[in-house]
Amino acid sequence: MAQRPVILSGIQPSGKLTIGHYTGALRNWVALQDSHECYFMIADLHAITVRQEPEQLRQRTLDTAALYLACGIDPQQSVLFVQSHVPEHTQLTWVLACLTGMGECQRMTQFKEKSLQHRHNVNVGLFAYPILMAADILLYQADLVPVGADQKQHLELTRNLAERFNYYYGETFRIPEPYIPPLGAKIMSLQEPTKKMSKSDPNENAVLFLTDTPEDIQRKIRKAVTDSGREIRYEEQRPGIANLIVLYHVATGKSIPEIEAEFGSAGYATFKAALAEALIEFLRPIREEYLRLRAAEDHLHNLLAEGARRARERAAHTLQLVYERVGFLKAPVLEFSGAVVSNQRG
Ligand code: TRP
């Protein structure tokens, strides 16, 4: 069989996943599995560029793994792994960092935004975030990288770094292409519908999580901000109702004109009640499967171990080539005594 094109993508375990992650990432990943060789990671190294509570990070990493699976990622077909389980990511980051200009990182829109948001913790990791992302992608020789539009600039940097490395050291990396999901993939905040729905929004009512209970969904949809007028019609100048129509489309598969015809002048209350019902039914199987998988922690750990093994196989091969090209002396094979190193004196 001809080699299938390689895909790599990831989500940070820095919060609970939202319905926006489903439309913008997970459902597209699931659809790509048959035709591509897929690597889907949980980007925990990226997550610590902003402060994370350690135990919460550990739990969220498992939550995210369970949700990938609950949404339809097939661990036999695709490689599902945790970024920090594959040390080659950090190793390649260093090499690429030495090829990156300060100005290139300084220009990144996301860095500028996040340095304002986290004024008291503008750390070097946050600055180097896009270089780590380039390493993620280049290690697997990915052809295609599904990302949201906000990550396109990072992908552009990735391509530049790959070309630069290839130019200095000889052909080593494949040059990846971005894969931007189709329109309608972007879900807006339920409270401020001109802003993207974000897992880290402090206002819980603004965000629909994939794990929300039917009661959560009822409440959030009831409280969702709408616009003046009462017509159920998709119009850009009415972002609140437009977003709810998109959500109804996501939950039912019905087209926008079909939805407009169905509800027309039925009024917001009727539409919202139908939307809440549709979302509850849509999210029910995901939530149930998530709860089942999340309860079986040993099974999750085993799947992630197998994913790490398969990921490392590919990553180690690329890193070895890179180290050779850069001129590092072949590393000796080490054997350890097994002695325990303690952080206590005496
Ligand atoms: N930065 C991405 C985001 O926040 C997550 C990510 C990390 C990623 N490494 C990646 C996405 C590599 C695609 C490829 O959305």
PDB file of N, CA and C in Angstrom, residues 106-192:
ATOM      1  N   GLN A 106       9.205  37.106  18.762  1.00  0.00           N
ATOM      2  CA  GLN A 106       8.612  38.343  19.269  1.00  0.00           C
ATOM      3  C   GLN A 106       7.408  38.800  18.441  1.00  0.00           C
ATOM      4  N   ARG A 107       7.455  38.485  17.161  1.00  0.00           N
ATOM      5  CA  ARG A 107       6.393  38.894  16.233  1.00  0.00           C
ATOM      6  C   ARG A 107       5.107  38.104  16.369  1.00  0.00           C
ATOM      7  N   MET A 108       5.162  36.953  17.032  1.00  0.00           N
ATOM      8  CA  MET A 108       4.006  36.050  17.052  1.00  0.00           C
ATOM      9  C   MET A 108       2.829  36.700  17.785  1.00  0.00           C
ATOM     10  N   THR A 109       1.717  36.746  17.083  1.00  0.00           N
ATOM     11  CA  THR A 109       0.514  37.368  17.649  1.00  0.00           C
ATOM     12  C   THR A 109       0.120  36.717  18.969  1.00  0.00           C
ATOM     13  N   GLN A 110       0.182  35.374  19.018  1.00  0.00           N
ATOM     14  CA  GLN A 110      -0.248  34.699  20.242  1.00  0.00           C
ATOM     15  C   GLN A 110       0.669  35.050  21.414  1.00  0.00           C
ATOM     16  N   PHE A 111       1.971  35.171  21.135  1.00  0.00           N
ATOM     17  CA  PHE A 111       2.888  35.563  22.207  1.00  0.00           C
ATOM     18  C   PHE A 111       2.543  36.951  22.727  1.00  0.00           C
ATOM     19  N   LYS A 112       2.276  37.857  21.815  1.00  0.00           N
ATOM     20  CA  LYS A 112       1.937  39.228  22.236  1.00  0.00           C
ATOM     21  C   LYS A 112       0.675  39.221  23.092  1.00  0.00           C
ATOM     22  N   GLU A 113      -0.333  38.462  22.646  1.00  0.00           N
ATOM     23  CA  GLU A 113      -1.590  38.419  23.407  1.00  0.00           C
ATOM     24  C   GLU A 113      -1.389  37.778  24.768  1.00  0.00           C
ATOM     25  N   LYS A 114      -0.681  36.639  24.780  1.00  0.00           N
ATOM     26  CA  LYS A 114      -0.512  35.926  26.053  1.00  0.00           C
ATOM     27  C   LYS A 114       0.390  36.691  27.004  1.00  0.00           C
ATOM     28  N   SER A 115       1.359  37.455  26.484  1.00  0.00           N
ATOM     29  CA  SER A 115       2.203  38.198  27.424  1.00  0.00           C
ATOM     30  C   SER A 115       1.405  39.312  28.091  1.00  0.00           C
ATOM     31  N   LEU A 116       0.376  39.782  27.423  1.00  0.00           N
ATOM     32  CA  LEU A 116      -0.493  40.772  28.067  1.00  0.00           C
ATOM     33  C   LEU A 116      -1.399  40.099  29.098  1.00  0.00           C
ATOM     34  N   GLN A 117      -1.929  38.917  28.712  1.00  0.00           N
ATOM     35  CA  GLN A 117      -2.822  38.182  29.624  1.00  0.00           C
ATOM     36  C   GLN A 117      -2.104  37.703  30.879  1.00  0.00           C
ATOM     37  N   HIS A 118      -0.837  37.313  30.727  1.00  0.00           N
ATOM     38  CA  HIS A 118      -0.088  36.734  31.859  1.00  0.00           C
ATOM     39  C   HIS A 118       1.107  37.635  32.162  1.00  0.00           C
ATOM     40  N   ARG A 119       0.841  38.895  32.338  1.00  0.00           N
ATOM     41  CA  ARG A 119       1.855  39.919  32.556  1.00  0.00           C
ATOM     42  C   ARG A 119       2.914  39.558  33.576  1.00  0.00           C
ATOM     43  N   HIS A 120       2.520  38.800  34.608  1.00  0.00           N
ATOM     44  CA  HIS A 120       3.464  38.501  35.693  1.00  0.00           C
ATOM     45  C   HIS A 120       4.212  37.210  35.463  1.00  0.00           C
ATOM     46  N   ASN A 121       3.962  36.567  34.339  1.00  0.00           N
ATOM     47  CA  ASN A 121       4.662  35.314  34.073  1.00  0.00           C
ATOM     48  C   ASN A 121       4.975  35.206  32.579  1.00  0.00           C
ATOM     49  N   VAL A 122       5.694  36.187  32.078  1.00  0.00           N
ATOM     50  CA  VAL A 122       6.107  36.118  30.673  1.00  0.00           C
ATOM     51  C   VAL A 122       7.441  35.378  30.655  1.00  0.00           C
ATOM     52  N   ASN A 123       7.352  34.052  30.611  1.00  0.00           N
ATOM     53  CA  ASN A 123       8.555  33.217  30.752  1.00  0.00           C
ATOM     54  C   ASN A 123       9.135  32.848  29.388  1.00  0.00           C
ATOM     55  N   VAL A 124      10.342  32.339  29.417  1.00  0.00           N
ATOM     56  CA  VAL A 124      11.040  31.999  28.168  1.00  0.00           C
ATOM     57  C   VAL A 124      10.312  30.870  27.423  1.00  0.00           C
ATOM     58  N   GLY A 125       9.653  29.994  28.176  1.00  0.00           N
ATOM     59  CA  GLY A 125       8.888  28.918  27.546  1.00  0.00           C
ATOM     60  C   GLY A 125       7.752  29.459  26.700  1.00  0.00           C
ATOM     61  N   LEU A 126       7.086  30.486  27.218  1.00  0.00           N
ATOM     62  CA  LEU A 126       5.996  31.097  26.453  1.00  0.00           C
ATOM     63  C   LEU A 126       6.541  31.716  25.157  1.00  0.00           C
ATOM     64  N   PHE A 127       7.717  32.283  25.284  1.00  0.00           N
ATOM     65  CA  PHE A 127       8.377  32.882  24.125  1.00  0.00           C
ATOM     66  C   PHE A 127       8.726  31.811  23.085  1.00  0.00           C
ATOM     67  N   ALA A 128       9.204  30.664  23.586  1.00  0.00           N
ATOM     68  CA  ALA A 128       9.682  29.597  22.702  1.00  0.00           C
ATOM     69  C   ALA A 128       8.569  28.644  22.271  1.00  0.00           C
ATOM     70  N   TYR A 129       7.362  28.876  22.745  1.00  0.00           N
ATOM     71  CA  TYR A 129       6.199  28.023  22.458  1.00  0.00           C
ATOM     72  C   TYR A 129       6.114  27.605  20.986  1.00  0.00           C
ATOM     73  N   PRO A 130       6.242  28.561  20.053  1.00  0.00           N
ATOM     74  CA  PRO A 130       6.117  28.140  18.642  1.00  0.00           C
ATOM     75  C   PRO A 130       7.271  27.260  18.163  1.00  0.00           C
ATOM     76  N   ILE A 131       8.414  27.339  18.835  1.00  0.00           N
ATOM     77  CA  ILE A 131       9.542  26.485  18.428  1.00  0.00           C
ATOM     78  C   ILE A 131       9.263  25.053  18.865  1.00  0.00           C
ATOM     79  N   LEU A 132       8.687  24.897  20.060  1.00  0.00           N
ATOM     80  CA  LEU A 132       8.270  23.568  20.516  1.00  0.00           C
ATOM     81  C   LEU A 132       7.221  22.996  19.564  1.00  0.00           C
ATOM     82  N   MET A 133       6.334  23.848  19.130  1.00  0.00           N
ATOM     83  CA  MET A 133       5.290  23.387  18.209  1.00  0.00           C
ATOM     84  C   MET A 133       5.911  22.951  16.879  1.00  0.00           C
ATOM     85  N   ALA A 134       6.928  23.675  16.435  1.00  0.00           N
ATOM     86  CA  ALA A 134       7.622  23.285  15.197  1.00  0.00           C
ATOM     87  C   ALA A 134       8.273  21.917  15.393  1.00  0.00           C
ATOM     88  N   ALA A 135       8.873  21.711  16.556  1.00  0.00           N
ATOM     89  CA  ALA A 135       9.508  20.417  16.835  1.00  0.00           C
ATOM     90  C   ALA A 135       8.466  19.297  16.808  1.00  0.00           C
ATOM     91  N   ASP A 136       7.300  19.538  17.423  1.00  0.00           N
ATOM     92  CA  ASP A 136       6.220  18.535  17.413  1.00  0.00           C
ATOM     93  C   ASP A 136       5.944  18.052  15.994  1.00  0.00           C
ATOM     94  N   ILE A 137       5.853  19.023  15.122  1.00  0.00           N
ATOM     95  CA  ILE A 137       5.413  18.733  13.757  1.00  0.00           C
ATOM     96  C   ILE A 137       6.537  18.082  12.937  1.00  0.00           C
ATOM     97  N   LEU A 138       7.727  18.661  13.044  1.00  0.00           N
ATOM     98  CA  LEU A 138       8.823  18.211  12.180  1.00  0.00           C
ATOM     99  C   LEU A 138       9.354  16.841  12.578  1.00  0.00           C
ATOM    100  N   LEU A 139       9.279  16.515  13.862  1.00  0.00           N
ATOM    101  CA  LEU A 139       9.748  15.205  14.341  1.00  0.00           C
ATOM    102  C   LEU A 139       9.056  14.065  13.622  1.00  0.00           C
ATOM    103  N   TYR A 140       7.778  14.259  13.291  1.00  0.00           N
ATOM    104  CA  TYR A 140       6.999  13.176  12.678  1.00  0.00           C
ATOM    105  C   TYR A 140       6.985  13.275  11.156  1.00  0.00           C
ATOM    106  N   GLN A 141       7.706  14.248  10.629  1.00  0.00           N
ATOM    107  CA  GLN A 141       7.720  14.457   9.178  1.00  0.00           C
ATOM    108  C   GLN A 141       6.281  14.572   8.687  1.00  0.00           C
ATOM    109  N   ALA A 142       5.505  15.392   9.402  1.00  0.00           N
ATOM    110  CA  ALA A 142       4.087  15.526   9.062  1.00  0.00           C
ATOM    111  C   ALA A 142       3.909  16.240   7.725  1.00  0.00           C
ATOM    112  N   ASP A 143       2.935  15.776   6.960  1.00  0.00           N
ATOM    113  CA  ASP A 143       2.581  16.444   5.696  1.00  0.00           C
ATOM    114  C   ASP A 143       1.530  17.511   5.954  1.00  0.00           C
ATOM    115  N   LEU A 144       0.610  17.199   6.848  1.00  0.00           N
ATOM    116  CA  LEU A 144      -0.548  18.071   7.078  1.00  0.00           C
ATOM    117  C   LEU A 144      -0.734  18.286   8.566  1.00  0.00           C
ATOM    118  N   VAL A 145      -1.064  19.523   8.928  1.00  0.00           N
ATOM    119  CA  VAL A 145      -1.258  19.850  10.335  1.00  0.00           C
ATOM    120  C   VAL A 145      -2.608  20.540  10.502  1.00  0.00           C
ATOM    121  N   PRO A 146      -3.612  19.821  11.012  1.00  0.00           N
ATOM    122  CA  PRO A 146      -4.904  20.472  11.254  1.00  0.00           C
ATOM    123  C   PRO A 146      -4.770  21.441  12.429  1.00  0.00           C
ATOM    124  N   VAL A 147      -5.019  22.700  12.178  1.00  0.00           N
ATOM    125  CA  VAL A 147      -4.960  23.715  13.240  1.00  0.00           C
ATOM    126  C   VAL A 147      -6.041  24.756  13.010  1.00  0.00           C
ATOM    127  N   GLY A 148      -6.406  25.438  14.074  1.00  0.00           N
ATOM    128  CA  GLY A 148      -7.302  26.576  13.958  1.00  0.00           C
ATOM    129  C   GLY A 148      -6.557  27.732  13.300  1.00  0.00           C
ATOM    130  N   ALA A 149      -7.319  28.671  12.776  1.00  0.00           N
ATOM    131  CA  ALA A 149      -6.725  29.808  12.069  1.00  0.00           C
ATOM    132  C   ALA A 149      -5.729  30.556  12.957  1.00  0.00           C
ATOM    133  N   ASP A 150      -5.964  30.537  14.284  1.00  0.00           N
ATOM    134  CA  ASP A 150      -5.067  31.261  15.197  1.00  0.00           C
ATOM    135  C   ASP A 150      -3.671  30.644  15.278  1.00  0.00           C
ATOM    136  N   GLN A 151      -3.519  29.421  14.765  1.00  0.00           N
ATOM    137  CA  GLN A 151      -2.215  28.753  14.823  1.00  0.00           C
ATOM    138  C   GLN A 151      -1.463  28.811  13.489  1.00  0.00           C
ATOM    139  N   LYS A 152      -2.036  29.487  12.518  1.00  0.00           N
ATOM    140  CA  LYS A 152      -1.433  29.502  11.178  1.00  0.00           C
ATOM    141  C   LYS A 152      -0.050  30.146  11.171  1.00  0.00           C
ATOM    142  N   GLN A 153       0.081  31.178  11.986  1.00  0.00           N
ATOM    143  CA  GLN A 153       1.364  31.879  12.046  1.00  0.00           C
ATOM    144  C   GLN A 153       2.458  30.943  12.595  1.00  0.00           C
ATOM    145  N   HIS A 154       2.086  30.108  13.554  1.00  0.00           N
ATOM    146  CA  HIS A 154       3.058  29.159  14.094  1.00  0.00           C
ATOM    147  C   HIS A 154       3.466  28.134  13.035  1.00  0.00           C
ATOM    148  N   LEU A 155       2.527  27.790  12.195  1.00  0.00           N
ATOM    149  CA  LEU A 155       2.839  26.842  11.142  1.00  0.00           C
ATOM    150  C   LEU A 155       3.761  27.463  10.091  1.00  0.00           C
ATOM    151  N   GLU A 156       3.564  28.732   9.866  1.00  0.00           N
ATOM    152  CA  GLU A 156       4.430  29.454   8.929  1.00  0.00           C
ATOM    153  C   GLU A 156       5.872  29.443   9.459  1.00  0.00           C
ATOM    154  N   LEU A 157       6.016  29.691  10.761  1.00  0.00           N
ATOM    155  CA  LEU A 157       7.348  29.634  11.377  1.00  0.00           C
ATOM    156  C   LEU A 157       7.940  28.221  11.253  1.00  0.00           C
ATOM    157  N   THR A 158       7.096  27.223  11.470  1.00  0.00           N
ATOM    158  CA  THR A 158       7.548  25.829  11.351  1.00  0.00           C
ATOM    159  C   THR A 158       8.133  25.571   9.964  1.00  0.00           C
ATOM    160  N   ARG A 159       7.427  26.036   8.959  1.00  0.00           N
ATOM    161  CA  ARG A 159       7.897  25.842   7.581  1.00  0.00           C
ATOM    162  C   ARG A 159       9.223  26.562   7.351  1.00  0.00           C
ATOM    163  N   ASN A 160       9.326  27.777   7.879  1.00  0.00           N
ATOM    164  CA  ASN A 160      10.575  28.521   7.720  1.00  0.00           C
ATOM    165  C   ASN A 160      11.738  27.814   8.404  1.00  0.00           C
ATOM    166  N   LEU A 161      11.495  27.303   9.603  1.00  0.00           N
ATOM    167  CA  LEU A 161      12.575  26.617  10.328  1.00  0.00           C
ATOM    168  C   LEU A 161      12.994  25.348   9.609  1.00  0.00           C
ATOM    169  N   ALA A 162      12.000  24.631   9.076  1.00  0.00           N
ATOM    170  CA  ALA A 162      12.320  23.395   8.352  1.00  0.00           C
ATOM    171  C   ALA A 162      13.167  23.717   7.125  1.00  0.00           C
ATOM    172  N   GLU A 163      12.765  24.754   6.418  1.00  0.00           N
ATOM    173  CA  GLU A 163      13.527  25.116   5.218  1.00  0.00           C
ATOM    174  C   GLU A 163      14.942  25.591   5.578  1.00  0.00           C
ATOM    175  N   ARG A 164      15.029  26.338   6.666  1.00  0.00           N
ATOM    176  CA  ARG A 164      16.334  26.835   7.105  1.00  0.00           C
ATOM    177  C   ARG A 164      17.248  25.674   7.479  1.00  0.00           C
ATOM    178  N   PHE A 165      16.698  24.739   8.241  1.00  0.00           N
ATOM    179  CA  PHE A 165      17.513  23.581   8.635  1.00  0.00           C
ATOM    180  C   PHE A 165      17.977  22.816   7.392  1.00  0.00           C
ATOM    181  N   ASN A 166      17.022  22.578   6.493  1.00  0.00           N
ATOM    182  CA  ASN A 166      17.358  21.832   5.276  1.00  0.00           C
ATOM    183  C   ASN A 166      18.438  22.552   4.466  1.00  0.00           C
ATOM    184  N   TYR A 167      18.378  23.863   4.471  1.00  0.00           N
ATOM    185  CA  TYR A 167      19.330  24.656   3.704  1.00  0.00           C
ATOM    186  C   TYR A 167      20.728  24.558   4.310  1.00  0.00           C
ATOM    187  N   TYR A 168      20.827  24.669   5.642  1.00  0.00           N
ATOM    188  CA  TYR A 168      22.137  24.624   6.302  1.00  0.00           C
ATOM    189  C   TYR A 168      22.722  23.225   6.365  1.00  0.00           C
ATOM    190  N   TYR A 169      21.862  22.244   6.625  1.00  0.00           N
ATOM    191  CA  TYR A 169      22.373  20.912   6.982  1.00  0.00           C
ATOM    192  C   TYR A 169      22.031  19.824   5.970  1.00  0.00           C
ATOM    193  N   GLY A 170      21.310  20.171   4.915  1.00  0.00           N
ATOM    194  CA  GLY A 170      20.892  19.155   3.936  1.00  0.00           C
ATOM    195  C   GLY A 170      19.460  18.704   4.209  1.00  0.00           C
ATOM    196  N   GLU A 171      18.818  18.207   3.144  1.00  0.00           N
ATOM    197  CA  GLU A 171      17.402  17.795   3.214  1.00  0.00           C
ATOM    198  C   GLU A 171      17.155  16.865   4.405  1.00  0.00           C
ATOM    199  N   THR A 172      16.346  17.316   5.334  1.00  0.00           N
ATOM    200  CA  THR A 172      16.080  16.514   6.526  1.00  0.00           C
ATOM    201  C   THR A 172      14.587  16.460   6.832  1.00  0.00           C
ATOM    202  N   PHE A 173      13.937  17.618   6.730  1.00  0.00           N
ATOM    203  CA  PHE A 173      12.534  17.701   7.132  1.00  0.00           C
ATOM    204  C   PHE A 173      11.601  17.834   5.937  1.00  0.00           C
ATOM    205  N   ARG A 174      10.443  17.183   6.054  1.00  0.00           N
ATOM    206  CA  ARG A 174       9.341  17.480   5.132  1.00  0.00           C
ATOM    207  C   ARG A 174       8.751  18.826   5.491  1.00  0.00           C
ATOM    208  N   ILE A 175       8.310  19.573   4.493  1.00  0.00           N
ATOM    209  CA  ILE A 175       7.701  20.885   4.748  1.00  0.00           C
ATOM    210  C   ILE A 175       6.192  20.693   4.901  1.00  0.00           C
ATOM    211  N   PRO A 176       5.659  20.951   6.099  1.00  0.00           N
ATOM    212  CA  PRO A 176       4.230  20.666   6.353  1.00  0.00           C
ATOM    213  C   PRO A 176       3.290  21.750   5.825  1.00  0.00           C
ATOM    214  N   GLU A 177       2.090  21.326   5.521  1.00  0.00           N
ATOM    215  CA  GLU A 177       1.035  22.262   5.095  1.00  0.00           C
ATOM    216  C   GLU A 177      -0.009  22.378   6.206  1.00  0.00           C
ATOM    217  N   PRO A 178      -0.566  23.576   6.385  1.00  0.00           N
ATOM    218  CA  PRO A 178      -1.663  23.685   7.356  1.00  0.00           C
ATOM    219  C   PRO A 178      -2.938  23.094   6.762  1.00  0.00           C
ATOM    220  N   TYR A 179      -3.780  22.582   7.627  1.00  0.00           N
ATOM    221  CA  TYR A 179      -5.097  22.107   7.208  1.00  0.00           C
ATOM    222  C   TYR A 179      -6.099  22.850   8.077  1.00  0.00           C
ATOM    223  N   ILE A 180      -6.699  23.888   7.527  1.00  0.00           N
ATOM    224  CA  ILE A 180      -7.614  24.719   8.302  1.00  0.00           C
ATOM    225  C   ILE A 180      -9.023  24.138   8.151  1.00  0.00           C
ATOM    226  N   PRO A 181      -9.699  23.857   9.266  1.00  0.00           N
ATOM    227  CA  PRO A 181     -11.009  23.201   9.173  1.00  0.00           C
ATOM    228  C   PRO A 181     -12.033  24.050   8.427  1.00  0.00           C
ATOM    229  N   PRO A 182     -13.025  23.377   7.825  1.00  0.00           N
ATOM    230  CA  PRO A 182     -14.045  24.087   7.055  1.00  0.00           C
ATOM    231  C   PRO A 182     -14.823  25.092   7.902  1.00  0.00           C
ATOM    232  N   LEU A 183     -15.449  26.014   7.234  1.00  0.00           N
ATOM    233  CA  LEU A 183     -16.208  27.061   7.923  1.00  0.00           C
ATOM    234  C   LEU A 183     -17.325  26.474   8.795  1.00  0.00           C
ATOM    235  N   GLY A 184     -17.755  27.247   9.757  1.00  0.00           N
ATOM    236  CA  GLY A 184     -18.781  26.734  10.676  1.00  0.00           C
ATOM    237  C   GLY A 184     -18.147  25.973  11.807  1.00  0.00           C
ATOM    238  N   ALA A 185     -16.804  25.909  11.773  1.00  0.00           N
ATOM    239  CA  ALA A 185     -16.090  25.135  12.790  1.00  0.00           C
ATOM    240  C   ALA A 185     -15.856  25.982  14.041  1.00  0.00           C
ATOM    241  N   LYS A 186     -15.977  27.276  13.876  1.00  0.00           N
ATOM    242  CA  LYS A 186     -15.643  28.156  14.993  1.00  0.00           C
ATOM    243  C   LYS A 186     -16.893  28.451  15.819  1.00  0.00           C
ATOM    244  N   ILE A 187     -16.835  28.100  17.080  1.00  0.00           N
ATOM    245  CA  ILE A 187     -17.953  28.330  17.983  1.00  0.00           C
ATOM    246  C   ILE A 187     -17.599  29.516  18.881  1.00  0.00           C
ATOM    247  N   MET A 188     -18.555  30.414  19.045  1.00  0.00           N
ATOM    248  CA  MET A 188     -18.303  31.626  19.810  1.00  0.00           C
ATOM    249  C   MET A 188     -18.813  31.481  21.247  1.00  0.00           C
ATOM    250  N   SER A 189     -18.331  32.350  22.107  1.00  0.00           N
ATOM    251  CA  SER A 189     -18.764  32.388  23.512  1.00  0.00           C
ATOM    252  C   SER A 189     -20.279  32.564  23.598  1.00  0.00           C
ATOM    253  N   LEU A 190     -20.916  31.884  24.547  1.00  0.00           N
ATOM    254  CA  LEU A 190     -22.364  32.029  24.711  1.00  0.00           C
ATOM    255  C   LEU A 190     -22.717  33.350  25.385  1.00  0.00           C
ATOM    256  N   GLN A 191     -21.725  33.973  26.019  1.00  0.00           N
ATOM    257  CA  GLN A 191     -21.988  35.222  26.733  1.00  0.00           C
ATOM    258  C   GLN A 191     -21.512  36.454  25.964  1.00  0.00           C
ATOM    259  N   GLU A 192     -20.424  36.303  25.205  1.00  0.00           N
ATOM    260  CA  GLU A 192     -19.917  37.412  24.380  1.00  0.00           C
ATOM    261  C   GLU A 192     -19.668  36.858  22.991  1.00  0.00           C
TER     262      GLU A 192
END
